[in-house]
Coordinates of C-alpha atoms in Angstrom, one line a residue:
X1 CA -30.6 16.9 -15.2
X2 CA -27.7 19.0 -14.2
X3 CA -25.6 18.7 -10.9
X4 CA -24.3 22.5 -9.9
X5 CA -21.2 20.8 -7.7
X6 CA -20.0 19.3 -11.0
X7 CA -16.9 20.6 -12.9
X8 CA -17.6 20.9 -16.6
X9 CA -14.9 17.8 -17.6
X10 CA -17.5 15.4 -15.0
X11 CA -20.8 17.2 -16.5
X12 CA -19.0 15.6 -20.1
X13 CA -18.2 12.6 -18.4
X14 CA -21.7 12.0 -17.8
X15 CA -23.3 13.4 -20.5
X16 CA -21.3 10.8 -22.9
X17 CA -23.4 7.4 -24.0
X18 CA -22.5 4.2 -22.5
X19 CA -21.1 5.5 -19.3
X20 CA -23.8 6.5 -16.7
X21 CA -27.1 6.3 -18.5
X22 CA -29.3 6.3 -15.2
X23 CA -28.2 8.1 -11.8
X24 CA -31.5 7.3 -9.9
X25 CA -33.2 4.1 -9.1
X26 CA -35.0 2.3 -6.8
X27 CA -33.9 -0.7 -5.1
X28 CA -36.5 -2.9 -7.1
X29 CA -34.7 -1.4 -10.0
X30 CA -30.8 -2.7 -8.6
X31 CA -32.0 -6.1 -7.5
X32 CA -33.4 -7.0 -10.7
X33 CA -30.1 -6.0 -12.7
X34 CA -28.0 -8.9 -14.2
X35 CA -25.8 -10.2 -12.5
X36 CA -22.7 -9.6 -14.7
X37 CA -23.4 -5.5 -13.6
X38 CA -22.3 -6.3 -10.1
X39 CA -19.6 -9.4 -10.8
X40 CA -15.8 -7.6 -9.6
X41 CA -13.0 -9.7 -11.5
X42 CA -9.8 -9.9 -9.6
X43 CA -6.4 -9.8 -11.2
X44 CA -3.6 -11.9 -9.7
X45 CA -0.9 -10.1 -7.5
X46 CA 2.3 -12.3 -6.9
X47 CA -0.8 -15.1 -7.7
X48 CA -2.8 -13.3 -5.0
X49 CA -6.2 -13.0 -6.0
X50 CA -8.8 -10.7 -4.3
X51 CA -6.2 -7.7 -4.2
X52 CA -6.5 -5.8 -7.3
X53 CA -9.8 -6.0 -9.0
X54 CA -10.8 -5.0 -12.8
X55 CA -12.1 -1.6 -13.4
X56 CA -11.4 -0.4 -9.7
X57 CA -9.2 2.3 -8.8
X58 CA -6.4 1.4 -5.9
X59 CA -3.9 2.9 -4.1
X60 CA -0.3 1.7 -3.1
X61 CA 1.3 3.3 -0.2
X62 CA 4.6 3.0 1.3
X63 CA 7.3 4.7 2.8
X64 CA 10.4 5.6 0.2
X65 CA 12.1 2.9 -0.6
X66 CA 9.2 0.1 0.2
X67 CA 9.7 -1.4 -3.0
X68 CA 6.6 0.3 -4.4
X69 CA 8.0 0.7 -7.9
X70 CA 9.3 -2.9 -7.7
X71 CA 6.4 -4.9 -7.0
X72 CA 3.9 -2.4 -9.8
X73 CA 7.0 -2.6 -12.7
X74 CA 7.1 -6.9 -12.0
X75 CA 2.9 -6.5 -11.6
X76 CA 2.7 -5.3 -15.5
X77 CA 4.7 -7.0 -16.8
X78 CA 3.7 -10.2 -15.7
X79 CA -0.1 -8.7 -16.5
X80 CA 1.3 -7.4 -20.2
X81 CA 1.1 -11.0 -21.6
X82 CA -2.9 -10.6 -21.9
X83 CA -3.9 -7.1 -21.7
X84 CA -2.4 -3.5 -22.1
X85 CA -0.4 -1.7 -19.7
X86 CA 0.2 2.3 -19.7
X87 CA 3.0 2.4 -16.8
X88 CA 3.7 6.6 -16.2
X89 CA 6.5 6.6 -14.1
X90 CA 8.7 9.0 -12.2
X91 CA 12.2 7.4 -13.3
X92 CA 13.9 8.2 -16.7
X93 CA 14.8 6.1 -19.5
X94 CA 17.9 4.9 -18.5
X95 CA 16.7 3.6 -14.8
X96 CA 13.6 1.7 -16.5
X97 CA 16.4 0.6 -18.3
X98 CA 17.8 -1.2 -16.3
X99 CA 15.0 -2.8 -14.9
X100 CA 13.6 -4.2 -17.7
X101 CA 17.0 -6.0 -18.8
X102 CA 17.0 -7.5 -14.9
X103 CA 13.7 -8.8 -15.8
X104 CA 14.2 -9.5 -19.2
X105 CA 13.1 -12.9 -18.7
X106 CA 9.7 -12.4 -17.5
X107 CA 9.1 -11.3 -20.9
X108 CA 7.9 -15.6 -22.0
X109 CA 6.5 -13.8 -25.8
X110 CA 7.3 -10.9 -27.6
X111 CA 3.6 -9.9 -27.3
X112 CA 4.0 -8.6 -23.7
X113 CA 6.8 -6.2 -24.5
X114 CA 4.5 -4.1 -27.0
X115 CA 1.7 -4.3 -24.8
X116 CA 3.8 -2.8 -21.7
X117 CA 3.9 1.0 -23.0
X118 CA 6.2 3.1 -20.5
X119 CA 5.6 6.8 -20.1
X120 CA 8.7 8.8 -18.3
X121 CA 7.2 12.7 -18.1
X122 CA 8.7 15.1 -15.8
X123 CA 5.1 15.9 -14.5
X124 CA 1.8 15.5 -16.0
X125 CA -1.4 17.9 -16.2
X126 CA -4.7 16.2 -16.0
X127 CA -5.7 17.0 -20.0
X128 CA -2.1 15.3 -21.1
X129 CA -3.1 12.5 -19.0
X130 CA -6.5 11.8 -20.5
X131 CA -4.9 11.9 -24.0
X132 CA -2.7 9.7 -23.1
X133 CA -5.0 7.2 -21.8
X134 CA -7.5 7.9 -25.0
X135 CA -4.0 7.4 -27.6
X136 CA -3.0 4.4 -26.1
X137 CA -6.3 2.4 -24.8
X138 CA -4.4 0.5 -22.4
X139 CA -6.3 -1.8 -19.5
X140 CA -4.8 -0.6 -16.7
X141 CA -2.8 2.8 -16.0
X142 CA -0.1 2.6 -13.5
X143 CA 1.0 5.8 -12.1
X144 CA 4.3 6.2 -10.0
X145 CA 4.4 8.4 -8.1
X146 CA 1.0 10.0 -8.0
X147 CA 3.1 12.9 -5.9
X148 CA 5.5 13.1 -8.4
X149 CA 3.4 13.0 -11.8
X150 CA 1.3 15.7 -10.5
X151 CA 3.1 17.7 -9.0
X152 CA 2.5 20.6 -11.0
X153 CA -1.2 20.2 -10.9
X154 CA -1.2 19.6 -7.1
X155 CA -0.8 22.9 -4.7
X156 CA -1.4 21.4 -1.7
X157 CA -2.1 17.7 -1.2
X158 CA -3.2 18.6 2.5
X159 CA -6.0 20.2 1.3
X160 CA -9.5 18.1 1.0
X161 CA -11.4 20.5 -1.1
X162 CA -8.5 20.4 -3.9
X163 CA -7.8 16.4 -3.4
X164 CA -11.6 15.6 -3.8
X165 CA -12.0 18.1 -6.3
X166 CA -8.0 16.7 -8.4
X167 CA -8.6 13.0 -8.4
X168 CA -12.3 12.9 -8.3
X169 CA -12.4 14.5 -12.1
X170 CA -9.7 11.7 -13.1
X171 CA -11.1 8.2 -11.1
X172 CA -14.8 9.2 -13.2
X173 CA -12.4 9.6 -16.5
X174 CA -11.0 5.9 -15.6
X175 CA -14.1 4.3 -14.3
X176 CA -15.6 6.0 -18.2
X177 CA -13.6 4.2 -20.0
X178 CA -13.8 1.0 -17.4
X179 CA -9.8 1.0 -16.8
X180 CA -7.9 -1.0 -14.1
X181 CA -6.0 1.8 -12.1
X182 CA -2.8 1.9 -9.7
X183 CA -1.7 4.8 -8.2
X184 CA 1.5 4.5 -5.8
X185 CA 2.0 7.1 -3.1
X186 CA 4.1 7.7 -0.1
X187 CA 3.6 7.6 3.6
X188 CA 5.0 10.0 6.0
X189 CA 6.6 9.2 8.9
X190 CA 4.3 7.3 11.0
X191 CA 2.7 9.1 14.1
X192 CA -0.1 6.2 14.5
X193 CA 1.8 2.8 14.6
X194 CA -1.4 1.1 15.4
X195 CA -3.4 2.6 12.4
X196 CA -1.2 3.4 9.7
X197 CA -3.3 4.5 7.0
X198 CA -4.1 7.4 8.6
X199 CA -0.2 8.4 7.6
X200 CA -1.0 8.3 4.0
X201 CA 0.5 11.6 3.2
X202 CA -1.9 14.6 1.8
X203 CA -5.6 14.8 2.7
X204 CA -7.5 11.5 3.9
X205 CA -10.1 12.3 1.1
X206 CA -7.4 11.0 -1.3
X207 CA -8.4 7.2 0.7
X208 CA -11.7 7.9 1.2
X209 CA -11.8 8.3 -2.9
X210 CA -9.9 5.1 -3.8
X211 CA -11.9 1.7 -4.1
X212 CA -9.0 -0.5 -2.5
X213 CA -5.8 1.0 -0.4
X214 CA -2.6 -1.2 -0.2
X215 CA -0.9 -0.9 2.4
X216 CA 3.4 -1.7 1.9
X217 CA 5.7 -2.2 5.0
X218 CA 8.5 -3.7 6.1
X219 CA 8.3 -7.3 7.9
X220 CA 12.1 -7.8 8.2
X221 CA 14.5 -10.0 7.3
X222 CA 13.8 -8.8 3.2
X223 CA 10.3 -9.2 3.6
X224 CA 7.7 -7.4 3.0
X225 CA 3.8 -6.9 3.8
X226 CA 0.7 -5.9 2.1
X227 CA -2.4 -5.0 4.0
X228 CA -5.5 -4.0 1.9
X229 CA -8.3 -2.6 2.5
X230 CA -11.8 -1.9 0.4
X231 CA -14.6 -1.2 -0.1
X232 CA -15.1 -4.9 -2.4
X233 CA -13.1 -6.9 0.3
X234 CA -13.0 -8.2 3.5
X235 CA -9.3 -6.7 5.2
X236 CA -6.7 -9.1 4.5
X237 CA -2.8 -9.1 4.0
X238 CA 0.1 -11.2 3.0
X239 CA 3.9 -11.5 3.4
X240 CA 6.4 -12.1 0.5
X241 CA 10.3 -11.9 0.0
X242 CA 12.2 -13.1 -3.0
X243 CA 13.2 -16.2 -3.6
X244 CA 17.2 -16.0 -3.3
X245 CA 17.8 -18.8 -6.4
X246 CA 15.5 -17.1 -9.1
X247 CA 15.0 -13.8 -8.1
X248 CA 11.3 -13.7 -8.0
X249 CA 8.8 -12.6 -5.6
X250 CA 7.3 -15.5 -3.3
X251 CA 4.3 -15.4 -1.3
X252 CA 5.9 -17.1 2.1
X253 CA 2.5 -16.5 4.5
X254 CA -1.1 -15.1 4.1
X255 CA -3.1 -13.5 6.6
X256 CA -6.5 -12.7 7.4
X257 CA -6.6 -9.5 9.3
X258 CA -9.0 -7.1 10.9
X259 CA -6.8 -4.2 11.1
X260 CA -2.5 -3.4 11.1
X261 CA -0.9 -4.4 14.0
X262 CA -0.6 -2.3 17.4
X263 CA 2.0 -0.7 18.2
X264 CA 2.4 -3.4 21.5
X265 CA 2.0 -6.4 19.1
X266 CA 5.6 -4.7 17.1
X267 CA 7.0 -4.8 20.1
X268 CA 6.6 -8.3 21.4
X269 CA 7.5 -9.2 17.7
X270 CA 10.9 -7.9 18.1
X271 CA 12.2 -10.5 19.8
X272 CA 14.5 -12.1 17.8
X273 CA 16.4 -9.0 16.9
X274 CA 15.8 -7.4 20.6
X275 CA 18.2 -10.1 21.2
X276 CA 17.6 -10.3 24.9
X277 CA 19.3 -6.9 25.4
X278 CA 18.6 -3.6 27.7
X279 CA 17.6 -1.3 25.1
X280 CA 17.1 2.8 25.7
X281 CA 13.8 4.3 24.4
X282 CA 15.4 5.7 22.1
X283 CA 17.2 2.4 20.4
X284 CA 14.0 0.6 21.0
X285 CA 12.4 3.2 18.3
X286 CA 15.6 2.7 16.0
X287 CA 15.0 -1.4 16.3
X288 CA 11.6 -0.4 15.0
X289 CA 12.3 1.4 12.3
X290 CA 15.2 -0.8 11.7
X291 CA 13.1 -3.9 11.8
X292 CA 9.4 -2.8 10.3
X293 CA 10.3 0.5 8.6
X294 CA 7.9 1.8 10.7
X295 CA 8.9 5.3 12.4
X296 CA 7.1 5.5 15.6
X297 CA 7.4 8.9 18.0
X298 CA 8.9 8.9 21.2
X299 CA 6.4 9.9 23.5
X300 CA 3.8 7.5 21.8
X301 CA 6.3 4.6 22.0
X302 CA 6.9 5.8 25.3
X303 CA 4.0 5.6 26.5
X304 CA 3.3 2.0 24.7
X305 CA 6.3 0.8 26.6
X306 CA 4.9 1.4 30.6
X307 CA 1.6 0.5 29.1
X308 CA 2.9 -3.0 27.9
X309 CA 5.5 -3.5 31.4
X310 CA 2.5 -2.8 33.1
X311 CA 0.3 -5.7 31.7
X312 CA 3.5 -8.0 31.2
X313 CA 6.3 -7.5 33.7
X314 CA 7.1 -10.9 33.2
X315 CA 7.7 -10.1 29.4
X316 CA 8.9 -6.8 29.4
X317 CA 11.7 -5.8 32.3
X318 CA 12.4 -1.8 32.7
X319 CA 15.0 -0.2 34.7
X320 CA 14.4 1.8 37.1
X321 CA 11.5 -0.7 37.8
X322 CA 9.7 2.3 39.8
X323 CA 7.9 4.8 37.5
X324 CA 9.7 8.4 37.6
X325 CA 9.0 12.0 35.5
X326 CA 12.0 12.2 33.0
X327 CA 13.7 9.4 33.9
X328 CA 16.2 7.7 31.1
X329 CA 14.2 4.2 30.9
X330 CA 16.3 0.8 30.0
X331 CA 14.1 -1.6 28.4
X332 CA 14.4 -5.9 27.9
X333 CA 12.3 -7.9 25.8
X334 CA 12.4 -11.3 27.4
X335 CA 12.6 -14.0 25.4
X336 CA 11.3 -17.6 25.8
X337 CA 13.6 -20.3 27.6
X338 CA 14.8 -22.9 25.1
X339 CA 12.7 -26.1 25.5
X340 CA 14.7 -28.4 27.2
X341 CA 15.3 -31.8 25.9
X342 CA 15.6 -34.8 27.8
X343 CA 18.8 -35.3 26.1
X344 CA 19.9 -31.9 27.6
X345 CA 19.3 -33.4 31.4
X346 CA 21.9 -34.7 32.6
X347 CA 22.0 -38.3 34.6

């Protein structure tokens, strides 16, 4: 049977034994499949399981300087002391470097520093890639940046047709050879606070192709905070900072979540660094940004702003109080009253 919207590399895909030997059943046909064909083993993120899962394909998104290439370069090599890592990243020799000897004693055996093979290519084409993969066998890739690695095989990353037809041809080469994949990418500056994924930068078929999307932000005071989302999982997230006496990176709190945060819930969570203060809109967006490395637009923070004074004037002050076309808005976050002890009253 042959597929016309194939390309010829995903025709060869399917044509090889021991990948897809049937493409049409019936649900009777599903159902009484073994089990094992539908078990999804998870693989431990900062001892996090549930988040990264065996043979899937996932993408981690952040804006620059997240810690992206942090968290994925600690991820394999604490994962190199039982399987194979192929880690293809944007940063030369001398940066990687530097890294490993900070992490030098992660490596507990000298087993997991053969099995952590490091790539450093200028860019990749797709065909170099596979015979990479094929040379090296590994169990999971790692590639960061996917921007970066590609970039001379990708025109325009806006474009669907070209993003479903690019990374469609290499998540059926990985899910052919059953390989655990990570592919970090950026996110632009954020024009929907209260939905963030839809800033993953290029086309939104690069998410709707991905199995599991990781979501990396900024929760302040050297925090940071992963929301995922899948197709295998409910949505879920966790916080983790590292631990100032050793170094490594410590879960601190773990949350079950629906969906990211609104972009009124940010604000009420400011309080601590709002500090009480009469902020401008404009400071108010650089508190944000300062605080969640989150980049919210004026007008839409703006417009959050009256939209939150409005339902809490008690928690939220603005001056003018009255409600006038390009006025220059002063903002105050109120923050809760000290309990008061019955020490503290005096007799």
């Amino acid at each position: 049977m042959e597929f016309e919207t194939l390309n010829e590399i995903e025709k060869e895909i399917l044509r090889e034994e021991g990948f897809i030997r049937k493409i049409v059943y019936t649900a009777k046909e599903i159902l009484e499949l073994p089990e094992e064909e539908f078990a999804v083993e998870s693989l431990p993120l900062l001892g996090q399981e549930g988040f990264i899962h065996k043979g899937r394909i996932h993408l981690l998104a952040g804006y620059p300087k997240a810690g992206k290439t942090e968290l994925t370069f600690r991820f394999a090599i604490d994962l190199a002391h039982k399987q194979k890592i192929l880690y293809i990243s944007e940063e030369d020799v001398a940066i990687i470097g530097g890294r490993l000897n900070q992490l030098r004693e992660k490596f507990v055996d000298e087993k997991a520093k053969e099995n952590l093979i490091i790539v450093t290519p200028d860019f990749l084409r797709r065909s170099e890639f596979y015979e990479l993969v094929k040379e090296h066998k590994p169990d999971m890739v790692i590639v960061d940046t996917l921007r970066s690695i590609f970039s001379g095989e990708i025109e325009d990353e806006k474009d669907s047709i070209e993003m479903t037809a690019f990374f469609n041809e290499i998540r059926n080469f990985l899910r052919k050879e059953k390989i655990t994949a990570i592919f970090n990418h950026h996110i632009t500056k954020s024009s929907h606070p209260d939905n963030i994924l839809k800033d993953v930068a290029g086309s939104p078929a690069l998410t709707a192709l991905v199995d599991t999307i990781l979501l990396l932000t900024n929760a302040g005071e050297n925090k940071r905070k992963i929301n995922v989302y899948g197709r295998l999982i409910k949505e879920k997230s966790f916080i983790y900072k590292a631990n100032e006496e050793t170094g490594e990176f410590e879960v601190v709190e773990e949350v079950e979540s629906d969906a990211v945060d609104d972009l009124e819930e940010i604000i009420l969570s400011l309080e601590e660094v709002w500090k009480n203060r009469f902020l401008l809109t404009l400071e108010v967006q650089k508190l944000i940004k300062d605080a969640k490395g989150i980049y919210v637009g004026r007008k839409e923070l703006l417009e959050a702003l009256n939209r939150l004074h409005e339902k809490r004037p008690d928690k939220l002050e603005r001056f003018p109080k009255e409600k006038k076309p390009g006025a220059r808005y002063k903002w105050r976050l109120v923050s809760e009253p000290e309990p008061v002890s019955e020490w503290d009253i005096p007799f």
